[in-house]
């Protein structure tokens, strides 16, 4: 999530959450929003609300055959686990979600999860592994022409002290 206006994102997520209580617009057929909303709530510091959103989305995805729904919500689930001190479980959740998405050919979601995994790895001191994962995310963002996400990923690589190359957009 590009976090330019977290408060506006949280307000939009609150409206979607309220609407979801009266109209079932869960997967498929509607923009998948819970992962974005949960990430915004975590950024805003509302861990309890993020946990609630993640739990509800996980419950819905358990009754669905849509693998991408399960994989997408893994990002905020992993963040919650890491915040609670279970780093190994959080990293495992992210790694599993990436592997679940790879055969589905959903590069945006795969790149976002790779970014989250790389960021988490860097923050726990696994800089080389983080840089390798972030390089994969950079390549996907570059191929999509997702300039802001590419820049964000390259900043994360530089923060790790290892990432030197900046992929050019595929054309």
Coordinates of C-alpha atoms in Angstrom, one line a residue:
X1 CA 0.0 0.0 0.0
X2 CA 1.4 3.4 -0.9
X3 CA 0.7 5.2 2.3
X4 CA 0.2 8.8 1.2
X5 CA -3.0 9.2 3.0
X6 CA -3.5 6.6 5.7
X7 CA -6.4 8.3 7.3
X8 CA -8.4 8.5 4.1
X9 CA -7.6 4.9 3.3
X10 CA -8.8 3.8 6.8
X11 CA -12.0 5.9 6.3
X12 CA -12.7 4.1 3.0
X13 CA -11.9 0.8 4.6
X14 CA -14.3 1.6 7.5
X15 CA -17.1 2.3 4.9
X16 CA -16.4 -1.0 3.1
X17 CA -16.4 -2.9 6.4
X18 CA -19.7 -1.3 7.3
X19 CA -21.2 -2.1 3.9
X20 CA -20.0 -5.7 4.2
X21 CA -22.2 -6.2 7.3
X22 CA -25.3 -5.7 5.2
X23 CA -24.3 -6.7 1.6
X24 CA -22.1 -9.8 0.9
X25 CA -19.6 -8.6 -1.7
X26 CA -16.9 -11.0 -0.8
X27 CA -14.7 -12.8 -3.4
X28 CA -15.2 -13.1 -6.3
X29 CA -16.8 -10.2 -8.0
X30 CA -15.5 -7.3 -6.1
X31 CA -12.3 -5.5 -5.5
X32 CA -10.3 -7.4 -2.9
X33 CA -10.0 -4.8 -0.2
X34 CA -9.4 -6.5 3.2
X35 CA -5.7 -6.9 2.9
X36 CA -5.2 -3.2 2.0
X37 CA -7.6 -2.1 4.8
X38 CA -5.7 -4.3 7.3
X39 CA -2.4 -2.9 6.2
X40 CA -3.7 0.7 6.6
X41 CA -5.0 -0.1 10.1
X42 CA -1.6 -1.5 11.1
X43 CA 0.1 1.6 9.7
X44 CA -2.3 3.7 11.7
X45 CA -1.5 1.7 14.8
X46 CA -4.9 0.1 15.2
X47 CA -3.7 -3.5 15.7
X48 CA -6.9 -4.7 17.2
X49 CA -9.1 -3.6 14.3
X50 CA -6.5 -5.0 11.9
X51 CA -6.7 -8.4 13.7
X52 CA -10.5 -8.3 13.4
X53 CA -10.3 -7.6 9.6
X54 CA -7.7 -10.3 9.0
X55 CA -9.7 -12.9 11.0
X56 CA -12.9 -12.1 9.1
X57 CA -11.2 -12.3 5.7
X58 CA -9.5 -15.5 6.7
X59 CA -12.8 -17.0 7.7
X60 CA -14.4 -16.0 4.3
X61 CA -11.4 -17.4 2.4
X62 CA -11.6 -20.7 4.2
X63 CA -15.0 -21.3 2.6
X64 CA -13.8 -20.2 -0.8
X65 CA -11.7 -22.0 -3.4
X66 CA -10.0 -18.8 -4.4
X67 CA -6.3 -19.3 -3.4
X68 CA -5.4 -15.6 -4.1
X69 CA -7.8 -14.5 -1.4
X70 CA -6.0 -16.6 1.2
X71 CA -2.6 -15.5 -0.1
X72 CA -3.4 -11.8 -0.1
X73 CA -4.6 -11.7 3.5
X74 CA -1.4 -13.5 4.5
X75 CA 0.5 -10.2 4.3
X76 CA -1.3 -8.5 7.2
X77 CA -1.5 -11.8 9.1
X78 CA 2.3 -12.1 8.9
X79 CA 2.7 -8.5 10.1
X80 CA 0.5 -9.2 13.1
X81 CA 2.5 -12.3 13.9
X82 CA 5.8 -10.4 13.7
X83 CA 4.4 -7.6 15.8
X84 CA 3.4 -10.2 18.4
X85 CA 7.0 -11.5 18.4
X86 CA 6.5 -14.7 16.4
X87 CA 9.0 -13.7 13.6
X88 CA 9.5 -17.2 12.4
X89 CA 5.8 -17.8 11.9
X90 CA 5.3 -14.5 10.2
X91 CA 8.1 -15.1 7.8
X92 CA 6.7 -18.6 7.1
X93 CA 3.3 -17.2 6.4
X94 CA 4.7 -14.7 3.9
X95 CA 6.9 -17.4 2.2
X96 CA 3.9 -19.7 1.9
X97 CA 1.7 -17.0 0.5
X98 CA 4.3 -16.2 -2.2
X99 CA 4.5 -19.9 -3.1
X100 CA 0.7 -20.1 -3.2
X101 CA 0.5 -17.1 -5.6
X102 CA 3.3 -18.0 -8.0
X103 CA 1.4 -20.5 -10.2
X104 CA -1.6 -18.1 -10.3
X105 CA 0.2 -15.5 -12.3
X106 CA -0.9 -12.5 -10.3
X107 CA 2.3 -10.4 -10.5
X108 CA 1.0 -7.4 -8.5
X109 CA 0.0 -9.5 -5.5
X110 CA 3.1 -11.7 -5.7
X111 CA 5.3 -8.5 -5.9
X112 CA 3.5 -7.0 -2.9
X113 CA 4.0 -10.2 -0.8
X114 CA 7.7 -10.4 -1.9
X115 CA 8.1 -6.8 -0.8
X116 CA 6.5 -7.6 2.6
X117 CA 8.8 -10.6 2.9
X118 CA 11.9 -8.7 2.0
X119 CA 11.1 -5.9 4.3
X120 CA 10.5 -8.3 7.2
X121 CA 13.7 -10.2 6.4
X122 CA 15.7 -6.9 6.4
X123 CA 14.2 -5.8 9.7
X124 CA 15.2 -9.1 11.4
X125 CA 18.8 -8.7 10.1
X126 CA 18.7 -11.2 7.2
X127 CA 20.0 -8.6 4.7
X128 CA 21.2 -10.8 1.9
X129 CA 18.1 -12.9 1.8
X130 CA 16.0 -9.7 2.0
X131 CA 17.9 -8.2 -0.9
X132 CA 17.3 -11.3 -3.0
X133 CA 13.6 -11.3 -2.3
X134 CA 13.3 -7.5 -2.9
X135 CA 15.2 -7.9 -6.2
X136 CA 12.4 -10.3 -7.3
X137 CA 9.8 -7.8 -6.2
X138 CA 11.6 -5.0 -8.1
X139 CA 11.7 -7.1 -11.3
X140 CA 7.9 -7.7 -11.1
X141 CA 7.1 -4.1 -10.3
X142 CA 9.4 -3.0 -13.2
X143 CA 7.8 -5.3 -15.7
X144 CA 4.4 -3.9 -14.7
X145 CA 5.5 -0.3 -15.0
X146 CA 4.6 0.2 -11.3
X147 CA 7.0 3.1 -10.7
X148 CA 6.0 4.1 -7.2
X149 CA 6.1 0.5 -6.0
X150 CA 9.5 0.1 -7.8
X151 CA 10.8 3.2 -6.1
X152 CA 9.6 2.0 -2.7
X153 CA 11.2 -1.4 -3.2
X154 CA 14.5 0.1 -4.3
X155 CA 14.5 2.3 -1.2
X156 CA 14.0 -0.8 0.9
X157 CA 16.9 -2.4 -0.9
X158 CA 19.1 0.6 -0.2
X159 CA 18.1 0.6 3.4
X160 CA 19.5 -3.0 3.6
X161 CA 22.8 -1.7 2.2
X162 CA 23.1 -4.4 -0.5
X163 CA 20.7 -3.4 -3.3
X164 CA 22.6 -1.6 -6.0
X165 CA 20.8 -2.2 -9.2
X166 CA 17.6 -0.4 -10.2
X167 CA 15.6 -2.2 -12.9
X168 CA 14.4 -0.2 -15.8
X169 CA 10.8 -0.4 -16.9
X170 CA 10.1 -3.1 -19.5
X171 CA 8.9 -1.6 -22.7

